[in-house]
Amino acid sequence: MSVTPLQALPLDLLRQRSSTKWRSYAEDVIPMFVAETDFPLAPAITAALHRAVEIGDTGYTPPRPGIDLDFAAYAERRWGWTVDPSRIRWTGDVMMGVVEVLRAVTRPGDRVVVTPPVYPPFYDTVEEAGAVVERVPLVDDGERWSLDLAGIESALAAGARAVLLCNPHNPTGTVHSRESLAALARLAAHYGASVVSDEIHAPLVHAPAVFTPFLDAAPEAAAVGYAVTSASKAYNLAGLKCAVIVTGAEGTATVVRGLPWEVEWRAGLFGVIANRAAFAAESDEWLEGLLAALDENRRLLADLLAEHLPRARYRLPDAGFLAWVDVSAYGWGDNPAPLIRREAKVALHHGPLFGTEGIGHVRINVGCAPEVLREAIERIGRLAGERRE
């Protein structure tokens, strides 16, 4: 059955938004940096928030807001993953959850493995938890990226106490295989380490790739793992604070239950309301439309780069709306984004912030209208032509 792609909102309406994407640069700049999308909210989310405003439902988040049941149903429906609702807690956002779990499973000065190039807040989050970053970059075989299991094992054998996993991976869009996640789980179990898995991009996996929740990858994964996720990325709810922390075994659940009550109080009521509406079955049709739009855009970007920036290197991401593009062949320096913003008037995310592996790279947000994506790449293409001249 064909799915009608979701249509992005018009630019004149988007520029009325007051979020980071639309208030960081002047109106002559096309903003494609931060992970906000340009689509209307799922109707169920709009209705739920409208009703809350209408009746003044703007108080504190209740002790049992129901998101545990909603997420468990969503996980079963979307991924065939059976989650015990009693092993789900909630907090303000994914990085808040990651920090609190890392604090609970590490001691000050412990080393935590990250796998660059990776979402920049991972580095800050490890440090905020009092731990030390241990870099084990993804393996790039020229066709796809994968976890460096041998490198991770070396780090764990040398005393690293945790792995901070990005599953699916940001910025490459890699969907890690069940086999690699299971192998990671076995390594963590062998060395007595924990795995904290950021799974915020999980709803946005493009066929034929298949998302594997880390906790479901192997029996060992449930024993060593913690998943932290939210509807905020897929459903564009970053300003409405809510995320869930999921465990799969009694030992890890006990750790999460031992976190301060303040961890749950950080979830905003509007965030809970919006996340619950996103996880509801009535929002599935909207999500399918979004996936169709993003699939078209990730393929359109490949065509546009071939036409206007033929020396750029880009692989279709397995998941998400973020494209990782190597433009180092154009000689725009280690960090091309500032020059592109200044001269082409297109704001992209700075590659080196994701790690040294990001030198010469930019991250492009394709969660927009096709015509906006086309205009942005054409502008950058003109810049490349002008600089050749």
C-alpha positions as a printed Julia matrix, in Angstrom:
389×3 Matrix{Float64}:
  0.0     0.0     0.0
  1.4     3.38   -1.03
  1.76    6.09    1.59
  1.27    9.77    0.84
  4.34   11.71    2.0
  3.71   14.33    4.65
  3.91   17.9     3.38
  6.14   20.43    5.14
  4.66   23.73    6.27
  5.28   26.8     4.07
  8.34   28.9     4.86
  6.36   32.03    5.73
  4.58   30.07    8.46
  7.74   28.33    9.67
  9.46   31.67   10.1
  6.8    32.57   12.66
  8.12   29.82   14.92
 10.21   30.98   17.87
 12.4    27.88   18.24
 16.17   27.63   17.83
 15.99   26.67   14.18
 14.11   29.83   13.24
 15.63   32.35   15.64
 19.37   31.68   15.35
 20.06   33.34   11.98
 18.74   36.09    9.74
 15.89   35.35    7.34
 18.23   35.15    4.33
 19.81   32.0     5.83
 18.24   28.58    5.21
 18.45   26.8     8.58
 19.39   23.12    8.25
 21.5    22.61   11.35
 19.57   21.75   14.51
 17.35   18.64   14.58
 13.95   20.28   14.24
 11.64   19.35   11.4
  9.32   21.51    9.32
  6.18   19.36    9.33
  2.87   19.94   11.1
  2.37   18.02   14.32
  0.5    14.74   14.27
 -3.2    15.63   14.63
 -3.54   13.57   17.82
 -0.76   15.62   19.43
 -2.31   18.92   18.39
 -5.7    17.83   19.74
 -4.26   16.64   23.05
 -2.31   19.84   23.63
 -5.24   22.03   22.54
 -7.5    20.26   25.01
 -4.95   20.7    27.81
 -4.74   24.45   27.15
 -8.5    24.71   26.83
 -9.1    23.29   30.32
 -6.01   24.82   31.92
 -4.28   21.47   32.39
 -0.94   23.13   33.05
  0.02   21.83   36.48
  2.49   19.3    37.78
  3.1    15.94   36.11
  1.21   13.27   38.11
  2.99   10.4    39.89
  1.67    7.9    37.32
  1.13    9.79   34.07
  0.5     6.67   31.98
  3.4     7.04   29.58
  4.81    3.7    30.74
  1.79    1.87   29.37
  1.72    3.92   26.18
  5.4     3.37   25.4
  5.13   -0.35   26.11
  2.23   -0.62   23.66
  4.15    1.43   21.06
  7.26   -0.75   21.39
  5.21   -3.9    20.91
  3.32   -2.48   17.94
  6.21   -0.87   16.08
  9.13   -3.19   16.87
  7.68   -6.37   18.34
  9.5    -5.55   21.57
  7.76   -6.62   24.76
  8.51   -4.17   27.58
  7.34   -4.52   31.18
  5.71   -1.15   32.03
  6.91   -1.48   35.63
 10.44   -1.14   34.27
  9.83    2.24   32.65
 10.49    5.62   34.28
 10.3     9.08   32.81
 12.34   12.28   32.89
 12.78   15.59   31.08
 14.71   14.52   27.99
 17.03   11.82   26.72
 20.27   13.49   27.76
 18.91   14.05   31.29
 18.15   10.35   31.48
 21.56    9.39   30.14
 23.35   11.56   32.71
 21.39   10.12   35.61
 21.95    6.52   34.52
 25.67    7.14   33.97
 25.93    8.66   37.44
 24.33    5.52   38.85
 26.52    2.99   37.02
 29.89    4.75   37.12
 32.08    6.42   39.7
 33.9     9.74   39.25
 36.84    9.26   36.91
 35.52    6.06   35.33
 35.88    5.85   31.56
 32.84    5.65   29.28
 33.16    4.53   25.66
 31.62    6.73   22.96
 31.69    5.9    19.26
 32.46    8.99   17.16
 31.48   10.65   14.99
 28.62   11.01   17.43
 26.02   13.47   18.7
 28.07   16.27   20.37
 26.2    16.26   23.73
 27.48   12.72   24.33
 30.86   14.15   25.26
 29.37   16.73   27.63
 26.98   14.2    29.14
 29.77   11.83   30.11
 31.66   14.67   31.74
 28.54   15.94   33.51
 28.16   12.49   35.04
 31.71   12.78   36.42
 33.17   10.22   34.03
 35.83   10.44   31.32
 35.25    9.98   27.58
 36.98    7.06   25.89
 36.76    7.37   22.12
 36.33    4.2    20.04
 35.37    5.46   16.57
 32.97    3.65   14.3
 34.58    1.44   11.66
 34.13    2.84    8.16
 34.64    0.21    5.45
 33.83    2.65    2.66
 30.25    1.45    2.32
 28.8     1.66    5.84
 29.71    2.34    9.43
 29.69   -0.23   12.23
 30.69   -0.59   15.86
 34.37   -1.35   16.44
 33.74   -4.33   18.69
 37.43   -5.17   18.98
 38.21   -1.59   20.02
 35.34   -1.57   22.51
 36.56   -4.85   23.98
 40.04   -3.4    24.4
 38.6    -0.38   26.21
 36.47   -2.57   28.5
 39.36   -4.92   29.18
 41.43   -1.87   30.18
 38.8    -0.8    32.7
 36.13    1.27   30.93
 32.92    0.88   32.92
 30.22    1.77   30.41
 29.4     2.24   26.74
 27.21    5.13   25.62
 25.54    3.79   22.5
 23.71    5.75   19.81
 21.14    3.36   18.31
 20.29    4.37   15.56
 23.45    6.39   15.21
 23.59   10.17   14.89
 25.02   11.64   12.58
 25.62    8.71   10.2
 22.07    7.34   10.36
 23.46    3.84   10.91
 21.05    1.19   12.2
 23.23   -1.23   14.14
 22.58   -4.89   13.37
 21.11   -7.27   15.92
 24.31   -9.29   15.68
 26.6    -6.37   16.54
 24.36   -5.26   19.4
 24.26   -8.8    20.78
 28.05   -8.99   20.58
 28.31   -5.67   22.41
 25.99   -6.96   25.12
 28.1   -10.07   25.6
 31.25   -7.98   25.88
 29.66   -5.71   28.49
 28.44   -8.71   30.48
 31.86  -10.35   30.35
 33.65   -7.27   31.64
 30.97   -6.21   34.13
 30.18   -2.98   32.26
 26.92   -1.2    31.46
 25.49   -0.06   28.12
 23.35    3.07   27.98
 21.53    3.21   24.64
 20.14    6.47   23.24
 17.32    5.27   20.97
 15.63    8.56   20.16
 15.84    8.02   16.38
 14.29    4.54   16.55
 10.86    5.52   15.1
 12.57    6.89   11.98
 14.16    3.76   10.48
 13.81    3.41    6.71
 13.09    0.03    5.12
 14.76   -2.35    4.48
 16.73   -1.53    7.63
 15.21   -2.91   10.84
 15.6    -1.33   14.25
 16.74   -3.62   17.06
 16.18   -2.28   20.59
 19.42   -2.88   22.47
 17.63   -4.47   25.41
 16.07   -6.99   23.02
 19.26   -7.89   21.15
 20.35  -10.74   23.43
 19.67  -12.07   26.93
 22.86  -10.37   28.14
 21.58   -7.01   26.85
 18.68   -6.97   29.29
 21.08   -7.62   32.15
 23.57   -4.85   31.3
 21.5    -2.31   29.4
 19.51    0.87   29.87
 17.54    2.41   26.99
 16.62    6.08   26.99
 14.25    7.4    24.35
 11.5     9.87   23.53
  8.97   10.8    20.87
 10.63   14.21   20.7
 12.85   13.65   17.66
 10.44   11.85   15.35
  7.41   13.94   16.32
  9.27   17.3    16.72
  8.55   17.78   20.42
 11.94   18.92   21.73
 10.43   21.9    23.52
  8.02   19.68   25.46
 10.17   17.89   28.0
  9.63   14.16   28.33
 11.67   10.97   27.84
 11.51    7.41   29.13
 14.19    5.24   30.73
 13.62    1.56   30.01
 15.19   -1.51   31.61
 14.81   -5.19   30.87
 15.91   -6.98   34.04
 15.25   -6.65   37.74
 18.83   -5.64   38.55
 18.9    -2.7    36.15
 15.32   -1.76   37.04
 16.39   -1.52   40.68
 19.17    0.89   39.69
 16.7     3.13   37.86
 14.15    2.97   40.67
 16.91    4.14   42.97
 17.37    7.39   41.05
 16.15   10.53   42.86
 12.44   11.3    42.52
 13.47   14.62   40.98
 14.44   12.69   37.85
 10.74   12.04   37.18
  9.6    15.5    38.25
 11.69   16.98   35.43
  9.22   15.63   32.89
  6.83   18.44   31.9
  3.11   17.73   31.81
  2.81   18.99   28.23
  5.75   16.75   27.3
  3.98   13.73   28.78
  0.69   14.63   27.09
  2.41   15.07   23.71
  4.5    11.91   24.0
  1.46    9.85   24.95
 -0.41   11.13   21.92
  2.6    10.38   19.71
  2.86    6.82   21.01
 -0.87    6.22   20.45
 -1.9     4.06   17.49
 -3.84    6.97   15.97
 -0.51    8.72   15.25
  0.9     5.79   13.25
 -0.53    6.99    9.95
  1.11   10.39   10.45
  4.44    8.68   11.17
  4.21    6.62    8.0
  3.65    9.82    6.03
  6.67   11.41    7.68
  8.84    8.39    6.86
  7.73    8.57    3.24
  8.67   12.26    3.06
 12.04   11.68    4.68
 12.77    8.74    2.4
 12.13   10.94   -0.63
 14.36   13.69    0.77
 17.31   11.44    1.66
 17.25   10.19   -1.96
 16.72   13.68   -3.37
 19.8    14.85   -1.47
 21.89   12.19   -3.22
 20.68   13.44   -6.6
 21.25   17.09   -5.7
 24.76   16.45   -4.45
 25.61   14.52   -7.61
 24.41   17.46   -9.67
 25.74   20.42   -7.69
 28.5    19.05   -5.42
 29.77   15.97   -7.25
 32.9    15.66   -5.12
 30.9    15.43   -1.9
 30.65   12.0    -0.3
 27.29   10.91    1.12
 25.61    7.6     1.93
 21.88    7.21    2.34
 21.2     7.07    6.1
 19.35    4.01    7.4
 17.4     6.19    9.81
 16.43    9.73   10.68
 16.41   13.03    8.83
 20.06   13.95    9.32
 22.6    13.51    6.52
 26.34   13.17    7.1
 28.23   14.68    4.17
 31.96   14.89    3.54
 32.78   18.06    1.59
 36.51   18.03    2.32
 37.32   17.74   -1.41
 36.26   21.38   -1.83
 39.02   22.74    0.38
 36.7    24.63    2.72
 38.79   23.86    5.77
 38.4    21.52    8.73
 35.04   23.04    9.62
 33.2    24.0     6.4
 29.89   25.0     8.03
 30.8    28.6     8.99
 32.01   29.39    5.48
 28.91   27.82    3.93
 26.68   29.83    6.24
 28.53   33.06    5.62
 28.88   32.81    1.83
 26.04   30.51    0.7
 23.55   31.52    3.43
 22.84   27.92    4.45
 23.3    26.95    8.1
 24.56   23.38    8.59
 25.8    21.57   11.69
 29.57   21.74   12.29
 31.21   18.4    11.51
 34.15   18.6    13.95
 31.75   18.94   16.91
 30.94   15.25   16.37
 34.62   14.34   16.85
 37.79   14.58   14.83
 36.19   12.14   12.4
 33.95   15.05   11.42
 36.74   17.18   10.0
 35.68   18.36    6.56
 32.11   17.21    7.17
 28.73   18.87    7.64
 25.43   17.49    8.93
 22.39   18.46    6.87
 18.82   18.35    8.18
 16.57   17.04    5.4
 13.38   17.25    7.47
 12.02   20.02    5.26
 10.2    20.64    2.01
 11.96   19.27   -1.11
 12.13   22.75   -2.61
 13.93   24.05    0.48
 16.45   21.22    0.28
 16.95   21.91   -3.43
 17.51   25.64   -2.87
 20.04   24.94   -0.1
 22.15   22.55   -2.18
 21.97   24.8    -5.21
 23.3    27.68   -3.1
 26.18   25.56   -1.83
 26.82   24.35   -5.38
 27.11   27.94   -6.58
 29.6    28.57   -3.8
 31.68   25.64   -5.0
 31.57   26.98   -8.55
 32.52   30.49   -7.52
 35.46   29.31   -5.45
 36.76   27.2    -8.34
 36.75   30.31  -10.5
